[in-house]
CSV table of C-alpha atoms in Angstrom, one decimal:
chain,number,residue,atom,x,y,z
A,1,MET,CA,-25.6,-44.5,-86.6
A,2,LYS,CA,-23.3,-41.1,-86.6
A,3,LEU,CA,-25.9,-38.8,-84.8
A,4,SER,CA,-27.1,-41.7,-82.2
A,5,PHE,CA,-22.8,-41.8,-81.6
A,6,ASN,CA,-22.7,-38.3,-81.3
A,7,ILE,CA,-25.7,-38.4,-78.6
A,8,LYS,CA,-24.3,-40.9,-76.6
A,9,SER,CA,-20.8,-39.5,-76.5
A,10,PHE,CA,-21.9,-36.2,-75.4
A,11,PHE,CA,-24.0,-37.7,-72.9
A,12,ASN,CA,-21.0,-39.5,-71.7
A,13,SER,CA,-18.7,-36.6,-71.5
A,14,LEU,CA,-21.8,-34.8,-69.7
A,15,GLY,CA,-21.8,-37.7,-67.2
A,16,LYS,CA,-17.9,-37.8,-66.4
A,17,GLY,CA,-17.9,-33.8,-66.2
A,18,VAL,CA,-20.9,-34.1,-63.4
A,19,GLN,CA,-19.0,-36.9,-61.8
A,20,ARG,CA,-16.0,-34.7,-61.5
A,21,LEU,CA,-17.9,-31.4,-60.7
A,22,LEU,CA,-19.2,-33.6,-57.7
A,23,ALA,CA,-15.9,-34.7,-56.7
A,24,LEU,CA,-14.5,-30.9,-57.0
A,25,SER,CA,-17.4,-29.7,-54.8
A,26,SER,CA,-16.9,-32.8,-52.1
A,27,ARG,CA,-13.3,-32.1,-52.0
A,28,GLU,CA,-14.2,-28.6,-51.4
A,29,VAL,CA,-16.6,-29.4,-48.7
A,30,GLY,CA,-13.9,-31.5,-46.9
A,31,LEU,CA,-11.2,-28.5,-46.8
A,32,MET,CA,-14.2,-26.3,-45.7
A,33,VAL,CA,-15.0,-28.5,-42.9
A,34,HIS,CA,-11.6,-29.0,-41.6
A,35,ASN,CA,-10.5,-25.0,-42.1
A,36,PRO,CA,-12.5,-23.2,-39.6
A,37,ILE,CA,-11.6,-19.9,-41.4
A,38,TYR,CA,-14.1,-20.9,-43.8
A,39,ILE,CA,-16.8,-21.5,-41.2
A,40,CYS,CA,-16.0,-18.1,-39.2
A,41,CYS,CA,-16.0,-16.0,-42.5
A,42,MET,CA,-19.0,-18.2,-44.3
A,43,ILE,CA,-21.2,-18.5,-41.0
A,44,VAL,CA,-20.5,-17.4,-37.8
A,45,PHE,CA,-19.2,-13.2,-38.7
A,46,PRO,CA,-21.8,-13.1,-41.3
A,47,LEU,CA,-24.7,-14.2,-38.7
A,48,VAL,CA,-23.0,-12.0,-36.3
A,49,THR,CA,-22.8,-8.9,-38.2
A,50,ILE,CA,-26.7,-9.4,-39.4
A,51,PHE,CA,-27.7,-9.5,-35.4
A,52,PHE,CA,-25.3,-7.1,-34.6
A,53,PHE,CA,-26.6,-4.2,-37.0
A,54,THR,CA,-30.3,-5.1,-36.9
A,55,SER,CA,-30.1,-5.0,-33.1
A,56,LEU,CA,-28.0,-2.0,-32.7
A,57,MET,CA,-30.7,0.6,-34.2
A,58,HIS,CA,-33.7,-1.7,-33.4
A,59,GLU,CA,-35.3,1.3,-32.2
A,60,GLY,CA,-35.2,2.8,-35.7
A,61,GLN,CA,-33.5,6.3,-34.1
A,62,PRO,CA,-32.0,7.6,-31.5
A,63,GLU,CA,-33.6,8.3,-28.2
A,64,LYS,CA,-33.2,10.5,-25.1
A,65,LEU,CA,-29.8,12.1,-26.6
A,66,PRO,CA,-28.3,14.4,-23.4
A,67,CYS,CA,-29.1,17.9,-24.0
A,68,GLY,CA,-28.2,20.9,-21.9
A,69,VAL,CA,-29.6,24.0,-21.0
A,70,VAL,CA,-28.3,27.6,-20.0
A,71,ASP,CA,-31.1,29.5,-18.5
A,72,ASN,CA,-30.1,33.0,-17.3
A,73,ASP,CA,-33.8,34.1,-17.7
A,74,ASN,CA,-35.4,31.7,-15.3
A,75,THR,CA,-39.0,32.2,-15.8
A,76,SER,CA,-42.4,30.2,-15.9
A,77,THR,CA,-42.1,31.1,-19.5
A,78,THR,CA,-38.6,29.5,-20.3
A,79,ARG,CA,-38.9,26.7,-17.5
A,80,ALA,CA,-42.0,25.6,-19.6
A,81,LEU,CA,-40.3,25.8,-22.7
A,82,ILE,CA,-37.2,23.2,-21.2
A,83,ARG,CA,-39.8,21.0,-20.3
A,84,GLN,CA,-41.4,21.0,-23.9
A,85,LEU,CA,-37.6,20.1,-24.8
A,86,ASP,CA,-37.2,17.5,-22.7
A,87,ALA,CA,-40.4,15.9,-23.3
A,88,PHE,CA,-39.3,15.5,-26.9
A,89,GLN,CA,-38.5,11.7,-27.7
A,90,SER,CA,-35.2,12.0,-29.3
A,91,THR,CA,-33.7,14.9,-26.5
A,92,HIS,CA,-33.4,14.6,-22.8
A,93,VAL,CA,-32.4,17.5,-20.7
A,94,VAL,CA,-29.6,16.4,-18.5
A,95,ALA,CA,-27.9,19.2,-16.7
A,96,HIS,CA,-28.4,22.8,-16.8
A,97,TYR,CA,-25.0,25.2,-16.7
A,98,ASN,CA,-24.7,28.6,-15.3
A,99,SER,CA,-22.8,29.6,-18.5
A,100,VAL,CA,-22.1,29.3,-22.1
A,101,ALA,CA,-18.3,28.4,-21.2
A,102,GLU,CA,-19.3,25.9,-18.4
A,103,ALA,CA,-21.8,24.2,-21.2
A,104,ARG,CA,-19.4,24.6,-24.2
A,105,GLN,CA,-17.0,22.5,-22.0
A,106,ALA,CA,-19.7,19.7,-21.4
A,107,ILE,CA,-20.2,19.4,-25.3
A,108,GLN,CA,-16.2,18.9,-25.5
A,109,ARG,CA,-16.4,16.3,-22.8
A,110,ASN,CA,-18.9,14.5,-24.7
A,111,GLU,CA,-21.5,14.8,-21.6
A,112,ILE,CA,-23.8,16.6,-24.0
A,113,TYR,CA,-24.4,16.9,-27.7
A,114,GLY,CA,-26.1,20.3,-27.6
A,115,PHE,CA,-27.6,23.1,-25.1
A,116,LEU,CA,-30.0,25.8,-25.5
A,117,TYR,CA,-29.1,29.1,-24.3
A,118,ILE,CA,-31.3,31.7,-23.0
A,119,PRO,CA,-30.4,34.9,-22.1
A,120,ALA,CA,-32.0,37.1,-19.2
A,121,GLY,CA,-35.0,39.4,-20.5
A,122,THR,CA,-36.1,36.9,-23.1
A,123,THR,CA,-39.5,36.8,-21.4
A,124,ALA,CA,-39.9,40.2,-21.4
A,125,GLU,CA,-38.7,41.0,-24.7
A,126,LEU,CA,-41.0,38.5,-26.1
A,127,ILE,CA,-43.7,40.2,-24.4
A,128,ALA,CA,-43.2,43.4,-25.7
A,129,GLN,CA,-42.5,41.7,-29.1
A,130,ARG,CA,-39.0,42.7,-29.5
A,131,GLN,CA,-37.6,39.7,-31.2
A,132,PRO,CA,-35.3,38.0,-28.5
A,133,HIS,CA,-32.4,36.1,-29.5
A,134,VAL,CA,-32.0,32.3,-28.2
A,135,SER,CA,-28.8,31.0,-29.2
A,136,LEU,CA,-28.4,26.9,-30.1
A,137,TYR,CA,-25.2,25.4,-29.8
A,138,TYR,CA,-25.0,21.5,-31.1
A,139,SER,CA,-21.9,19.0,-31.9
A,140,ASN,CA,-21.8,18.0,-35.3
A,141,VAL,CA,-19.0,15.7,-34.7
A,142,THR,CA,-21.6,13.0,-34.4
A,143,LEU,CA,-23.7,14.1,-37.0
A,144,VAL,CA,-27.0,12.3,-36.4
A,145,ALA,CA,-27.2,13.2,-32.9
A,146,GLY,CA,-26.3,16.8,-33.6
A,147,GLY,CA,-28.8,17.1,-36.1
A,148,MET,CA,-31.8,15.5,-34.4
A,149,LEU,CA,-31.3,17.9,-31.2
A,150,TYR,CA,-30.6,20.9,-33.5
A,151,LYS,CA,-34.3,20.0,-35.1
A,152,ASP,CA,-36.0,19.5,-31.6
A,153,MET,CA,-34.2,23.1,-30.0
A,154,LYS,CA,-35.3,24.7,-33.3
A,155,THR,CA,-39.0,23.6,-33.1
A,156,VAL,CA,-39.3,24.0,-29.2
A,157,THR,CA,-38.5,27.6,-29.8
A,158,ALA,CA,-40.9,28.2,-32.5
A,159,LEU,CA,-43.4,26.3,-30.3
A,160,GLY,CA,-42.7,28.8,-27.4
A,161,SER,CA,-42.7,31.8,-29.8
A,162,ALA,CA,-46.1,30.6,-31.3
A,163,ALA,CA,-47.9,30.1,-27.9
A,164,MET,CA,-46.7,33.8,-26.8
A,165,GLY,CA,-48.2,35.0,-30.1
A,166,ALA,CA,-51.6,32.9,-29.5
A,167,ALA,CA,-52.0,34.0,-25.9
A,168,LYS,CA,-51.9,37.9,-27.1
A,169,LEU,CA,-54.1,37.0,-30.2
A,170,GLN,CA,-56.7,35.2,-27.7
A,171,MET,CA,-56.7,38.2,-25.1
A,172,LEU,CA,-57.7,40.2,-28.2
A,173,GLY,CA,-60.6,38.4,-28.7
A,174,LYS,CA,-59.7,36.6,-31.9
A,175,THR,CA,-61.3,33.2,-32.7
A,176,PRO,CA,-59.1,30.0,-32.8
A,177,LYS,CA,-59.7,30.0,-36.5
A,178,GLU,CA,-58.0,33.4,-36.9
A,179,ILE,CA,-55.2,32.4,-34.6
A,180,LYS,CA,-54.1,29.9,-36.3
A,181,GLU,CA,-54.4,31.6,-39.5
A,182,PHE,CA,-51.9,34.2,-38.2
A,183,ILE,CA,-49.8,31.9,-36.7
A,184,GLN,CA,-49.4,29.7,-39.7
A,185,PRO,CA,-50.5,31.5,-42.8
A,186,ILE,CA,-49.2,28.3,-44.8
A,187,ALA,CA,-50.1,24.9,-43.9
A,188,LEU,CA,-47.5,22.4,-44.6
A,189,ASP,CA,-48.4,18.8,-45.5
A,190,VAL,CA,-45.1,16.7,-45.2
A,191,HIS,CA,-44.7,12.9,-46.5
A,192,MET,CA,-41.9,10.9,-46.3
A,193,ILE,CA,-41.7,8.6,-49.3
A,194,GLY,CA,-40.4,5.2,-48.4
A,195,ASN,CA,-39.7,5.3,-44.3
A,196,PRO,CA,-41.8,7.7,-43.0
A,197,TRP,CA,-40.8,6.2,-39.4
A,198,MET,CA,-37.2,8.2,-40.2
A,199,SER,CA,-35.7,4.8,-39.4
A,200,TYR,CA,-32.0,4.7,-39.5
A,201,ASN,CA,-32.5,0.6,-38.9
A,202,ILE,CA,-33.7,0.8,-42.6
A,203,TYR,CA,-31.3,3.5,-43.8
A,204,LEU,CA,-27.9,2.0,-42.9
A,205,THR,CA,-28.6,-2.0,-42.3
A,206,SER,CA,-30.2,-2.4,-45.7
A,207,ILE,CA,-26.6,-1.5,-47.3
A,208,MET,CA,-24.3,-2.1,-44.1
A,209,VAL,CA,-25.0,-5.8,-43.8
A,210,PRO,CA,-24.7,-6.6,-47.5
A,211,GLY,CA,-21.7,-4.6,-47.8
A,212,ILE,CA,-20.1,-6.6,-45.6
A,213,LEU,CA,-21.1,-10.0,-46.8
A,214,VAL,CA,-20.0,-9.3,-49.9
A,215,LEU,CA,-16.7,-8.4,-48.1
A,216,PHE,CA,-16.6,-12.1,-47.3
A,217,MET,CA,-17.4,-13.3,-50.7
A,218,LEU,CA,-14.6,-11.6,-52.1
A,219,LEU,CA,-12.0,-12.7,-49.5
A,220,ILE,CA,-13.0,-16.0,-49.1
A,221,THR,CA,-13.5,-17.0,-53.2
A,222,VAL,CA,-9.8,-15.5,-53.4
A,223,TYR,CA,-8.6,-17.4,-50.2
A,224,SER,CA,-9.9,-20.5,-51.6
A,225,ILE,CA,-8.0,-20.3,-54.8
A,226,GLY,CA,-5.3,-18.9,-53.3
A,227,THR,CA,-4.8,-21.6,-50.9
A,228,GLU,CA,-4.3,-24.3,-53.8
A,229,LEU,CA,-0.8,-22.3,-54.9
A,230,LYS,CA,0.2,-21.9,-51.1
A,231,PHE,CA,-0.2,-25.4,-49.9
A,232,GLY,CA,0.6,-27.4,-53.2
A,233,ARG,CA,-2.8,-28.6,-53.8
A,234,ALA,CA,-3.4,-26.6,-57.5
A,235,HIS,CA,-1.6,-29.7,-59.5
A,236,GLN,CA,-4.4,-32.1,-57.6
A,237,TRP,CA,-7.1,-29.8,-58.0
A,238,MET,CA,-6.6,-29.3,-61.6
A,239,GLN,CA,-5.9,-33.0,-62.2
A,240,LEU,CA,-9.2,-33.4,-60.5
A,241,ALA,CA,-11.0,-31.3,-62.9
A,242,ASN,CA,-8.9,-33.2,-66.2
A,243,ASN,CA,-7.0,-29.5,-66.8
A,244,ASN,CA,-10.4,-27.8,-67.2
A,245,ILE,CA,-9.9,-24.6,-65.1
A,246,MET,CA,-13.9,-23.5,-65.9
A,247,LEU,CA,-14.9,-27.1,-64.3
A,248,ALA,CA,-12.6,-26.3,-61.9
A,249,VAL,CA,-13.6,-23.5,-60.4
A,250,THR,CA,-17.2,-24.3,-60.8
A,251,GLY,CA,-16.9,-27.2,-58.5
A,252,LYS,CA,-14.7,-25.5,-55.9
A,253,LEU,CA,-17.2,-22.3,-55.7
A,254,LEU,CA,-20.2,-24.3,-55.9
A,255,PRO,CA,-20.4,-25.3,-52.3
A,256,GLN,CA,-19.4,-21.5,-51.1
A,257,THR,CA,-22.2,-20.4,-53.4
A,258,LEU,CA,-24.8,-22.6,-51.9
A,259,ILE,CA,-23.9,-21.3,-48.2
A,260,PHE,CA,-23.3,-17.7,-49.3
A,261,LEU,CA,-27.1,-18.1,-51.0
A,262,THR,CA,-28.3,-19.4,-48.0
A,263,ILE,CA,-27.0,-16.9,-45.8
A,264,PHE,CA,-28.0,-13.9,-47.8
A,265,LEU,CA,-31.4,-15.1,-48.5
A,266,GLY,CA,-31.6,-15.7,-44.9
A,267,TYR,CA,-30.7,-12.4,-44.2
A,268,GLU,CA,-33.4,-11.0,-46.6
A,269,TRP,CA,-36.1,-13.1,-45.4
A,270,TYR,CA,-35.2,-11.4,-41.5
A,271,VAL,CA,-35.0,-7.8,-42.5
A,272,TYR,CA,-38.0,-7.8,-45.0
A,273,GLY,CA,-40.1,-11.0,-43.3
A,274,TYR,CA,-39.3,-10.5,-39.9
A,275,LEU,CA,-38.7,-6.9,-39.3
A,276,ASN,CA,-40.8,-5.7,-41.6
A,277,PHE,CA,-38.5,-3.2,-43.7
A,278,PRO,CA,-40.3,-1.8,-46.6
A,279,HIS,CA,-39.9,-4.1,-50.1
A,280,PRO,CA,-42.6,-2.8,-52.3
A,281,GLY,CA,-40.4,-4.7,-55.2
A,282,GLY,CA,-41.8,-7.7,-54.3
A,283,LEU,CA,-40.2,-11.4,-53.3
A,284,HIS,CA,-39.1,-11.9,-56.8
A,285,MET,CA,-36.7,-8.8,-57.0
A,286,ILE,CA,-35.5,-10.1,-53.4
A,287,ILE,CA,-34.7,-13.6,-54.7
A,288,LEU,CA,-32.8,-11.7,-57.9
A,289,MET,CA,-31.0,-9.4,-55.9
A,290,ALA,CA,-29.5,-12.1,-53.7
A,291,VAL,CA,-28.6,-14.2,-56.7
A,292,LEU,CA,-27.0,-11.6,-58.5
A,293,THR,CA,-25.2,-10.5,-55.5
A,294,VAL,CA,-23.5,-13.3,-54.7
A,295,LEU,CA,-22.4,-14.3,-58.1
A,296,SER,CA,-21.2,-11.2,-59.1
A,297,SER,CA,-19.0,-11.0,-55.8
A,298,GLN,CA,-17.8,-14.4,-56.3
A,299,GLY,CA,-17.2,-13.8,-60.3
A,300,PHE,CA,-15.5,-10.6,-59.4
A,301,GLY,CA,-13.3,-12.5,-56.7
A,302,VAL,CA,-12.1,-14.7,-59.5
A,303,PHE,CA,-11.5,-12.0,-61.7
A,304,VAL,CA,-9.2,-10.5,-59.1
A,305,PHE,CA,-7.3,-13.6,-58.7
A,306,GLY,CA,-6.8,-14.3,-62.3
A,307,LEU,CA,-5.5,-11.0,-63.1
A,308,ILE,CA,-3.2,-10.7,-60.2
A,309,PRO,CA,-2.3,-14.3,-59.1
A,310,SER,CA,-1.2,-13.5,-55.4
A,311,LEU,CA,-3.0,-14.7,-52.7
A,312,ARG,CA,-1.6,-11.8,-50.4
A,313,MET,CA,-2.0,-8.8,-53.4
A,314,SER,CA,-5.6,-10.2,-54.5
A,315,MET,CA,-7.1,-10.4,-51.2
A,316,SER,CA,-6.0,-6.4,-50.6
A,317,VAL,CA,-7.4,-5.6,-53.8
A,318,CYS,CA,-10.5,-7.2,-52.8
A,319,SER,CA,-10.7,-6.0,-49.1
A,320,LEU,CA,-10.1,-2.1,-50.6
A,321,TRP,CA,-12.6,-2.7,-53.3
A,322,ALA,CA,-15.2,-4.0,-51.1
A,323,VAL,CA,-14.2,-0.6,-48.0
A,324,VAL,CA,-14.4,1.8,-50.9
A,325,GLY,CA,-17.5,0.5,-51.9
A,326,PHE,CA,-19.3,1.5,-48.6
A,327,SER,CA,-18.4,5.1,-49.4
A,328,ALA,CA,-18.8,4.9,-53.3
A,329,CYS,CA,-22.1,3.1,-53.6
A,330,GLY,CA,-23.9,6.4,-52.9
A,331,ALA,CA,-25.8,5.1,-49.8
A,332,THR,CA,-24.7,8.0,-47.4
A,333,PHE,CA,-23.6,10.7,-49.7
A,334,PRO,CA,-25.0,10.9,-53.2
A,335,LEU,CA,-22.4,9.9,-56.0
A,336,PHE,CA,-23.3,12.5,-58.6
A,337,ALA,CA,-22.0,15.0,-55.8
A,338,MET,CA,-18.8,13.3,-55.3
A,339,ASP,CA,-15.4,14.0,-57.7
A,340,GLY,CA,-15.6,12.8,-60.9
A,341,MET,CA,-12.7,10.1,-60.9
A,342,ILE,CA,-14.7,8.8,-57.5
A,343,GLU,CA,-17.6,9.0,-59.6
A,344,SER,CA,-16.6,6.9,-62.6
A,345,LEU,CA,-14.5,4.2,-60.3
A,346,ALA,CA,-18.0,3.3,-58.3
A,347,GLN,CA,-19.0,2.2,-61.6
A,348,ILE,CA,-16.8,-1.2,-61.5
A,349,ILE,CA,-17.9,-1.7,-57.6
A,350,PRO,CA,-20.3,-4.4,-57.2
A,351,LEU,CA,-21.9,-2.9,-54.0
A,352,ARG,CA,-23.2,0.5,-56.0
A,353,HIS,CA,-24.9,-1.8,-58.4
A,354,TYR,CA,-26.5,-3.7,-55.9
A,355,TYR,CA,-27.5,-0.3,-54.0
A,356,MET,CA,-29.0,0.9,-57.1
A,357,VAL,CA,-31.0,-2.4,-58.0
A,358,TYR,CA,-32.3,-2.5,-54.2
A,359,GLN,CA,-33.0,1.4,-54.0
A,360,LEU,CA,-35.0,1.1,-57.5
A,361,CYS,CA,-36.3,-2.6,-57.4
A,362,VAL,CA,-36.8,-3.2,-54.0
A,363,PHE,CA,-37.1,-0.5,-51.7
A,364,ASN,CA,-39.0,1.8,-54.6
A,365,GLY,CA,-40.9,-0.9,-56.5
A,366,PHE,CA,-39.5,0.1,-59.8
A,367,PRO,CA,-39.7,-2.5,-63.1
A,368,LEU,CA,-36.5,-4.2,-63.3
A,369,VAL,CA,-36.0,-2.5,-66.5
A,370,GLU,CA,-35.3,1.0,-64.7
A,371,ALA,CA,-32.4,-0.5,-63.3
A,372,TRP,CA,-31.1,-3.0,-66.3
A,373,VAL,CA,-27.8,-1.3,-66.6
A,374,ASN,CA,-27.0,-1.9,-62.8
A,375,VAL,CA,-28.5,-5.7,-63.1
A,376,MET,CA,-26.4,-5.8,-66.5
A,377,ALA,CA,-23.2,-4.7,-64.7
A,378,LEU,CA,-24.0,-7.6,-61.9
A,379,VAL,CA,-24.1,-9.7,-64.5
A,380,ALA,CA,-20.8,-8.6,-65.9
A,381,PHE,CA,-19.2,-9.0,-62.9
A,382,ALA,CA,-20.5,-12.6,-62.7
A,383,VAL,CA,-19.2,-13.6,-65.7
A,384,SER,CA,-15.8,-11.6,-65.6
A,385,PRO,CA,-13.7,-14.6,-64.9
A,386,ILE,CA,-13.7,-15.9,-68.6
A,387,LEU,CA,-11.8,-12.9,-69.5
A,388,VAL,CA,-8.9,-14.4,-67.1
A,389,LEU,CA,-9.3,-18.2,-67.0
A,390,TRP,CA,-6.2,-18.6,-69.0
A,391,ASN,CA,-4.2,-16.9,-66.9
A,392,LEU,CA,-5.4,-18.7,-64.1
A,393,LYS,CA,-4.9,-22.0,-65.5
A,394,ARG,CA,-1.2,-21.2,-66.4
A,395,ALA,CA,-0.5,-20.1,-62.3
A,396,MET,CA,-2.4,-23.1,-61.1
A,397,LEU,CA,-0.2,-25.5,-63.8
A,398,GLU,CA,3.3,-23.6,-63.6
A,399,TYR,CA,3.7,-20.9,-60.8
A,400,VAL,CA,5.1,-21.9,-57.3
A,401,TYR,CA,4.1,-19.9,-54.3
A,402,ILE,CA,6.6,-17.3,-52.9
A,403,PRO,CA,5.6,-16.4,-49.3
């Protein structure tokens, strides 16, 4: 009899808990519908971000970057060299200048990203094998554009030298095989792993878009809890949850979790399914990464507010944490090369662990065990609110909002 009574009591408590959870979630949906901030930050802005970044670099890498030429030699050989440079996909020769000073001023005015300087007598010295000097000038203020122009200008000068050498060897009666072996004694077999197209869309979108989505998740989580205090709804919220802070937080975040998870999975379908970003890790890794990212972001947001029960301060901390994550995640600059303090700080930033799971398990196809530390870190972020629930409950029941 006692056992059956306990089971019946357990199911009654469970049923009441589910009813309270649904009531809390329905209340949160009502708040979201009547507040345009939720609609904008949870649906509109994330969708705009996804399509903006993926369409911004849809070609993979910049094409037809403006380049200039200072050709003081002006021979058929140098003109052929310039035509070859203009034929490169990423370079477009837009202007010829009379002097280096004039071309440099064009770089400073952002009219071109670099220029090729060919001094007078270059062709004559090349024929006489006196090793002429050709200068390459490029701006690294725009790192990608400058680097790509440098590569193209360096390649075309090497090709011009090789063409001249091949012509002289052909005049001496050398066979094509002998000419090739002489000009390039060591043959290079170059392979770009993972991203053979050198697509900046794959390189940047895969971290920029999730980073912005994490920012929205952190801010909305903190905002939704903080406004309970700001607008005097905290006691009503806690009363609906029977003063159970765990139930109150779960009911509040459940609709947001479903919406953010839908947006994140939609983003992943778009980039991996429609745009065909490389993902040898498979579908299960992609779904797991989405779930971990959403839950860890929301969990960290609750943890921050529980630690600092102030809407203004907690939103500032979350904004700072999310923005620092773009630099400290290691996507654009290796983390081990940063200062030791930054390297340590990066371990408590959710985006860093998202990037490691993506890089190891989705992009490179390694098993999940290779990223177990990062997975456990994301799980720790998701359950971190447990550490501050007592303070969050005290804030909701006792604190008075001060603008």
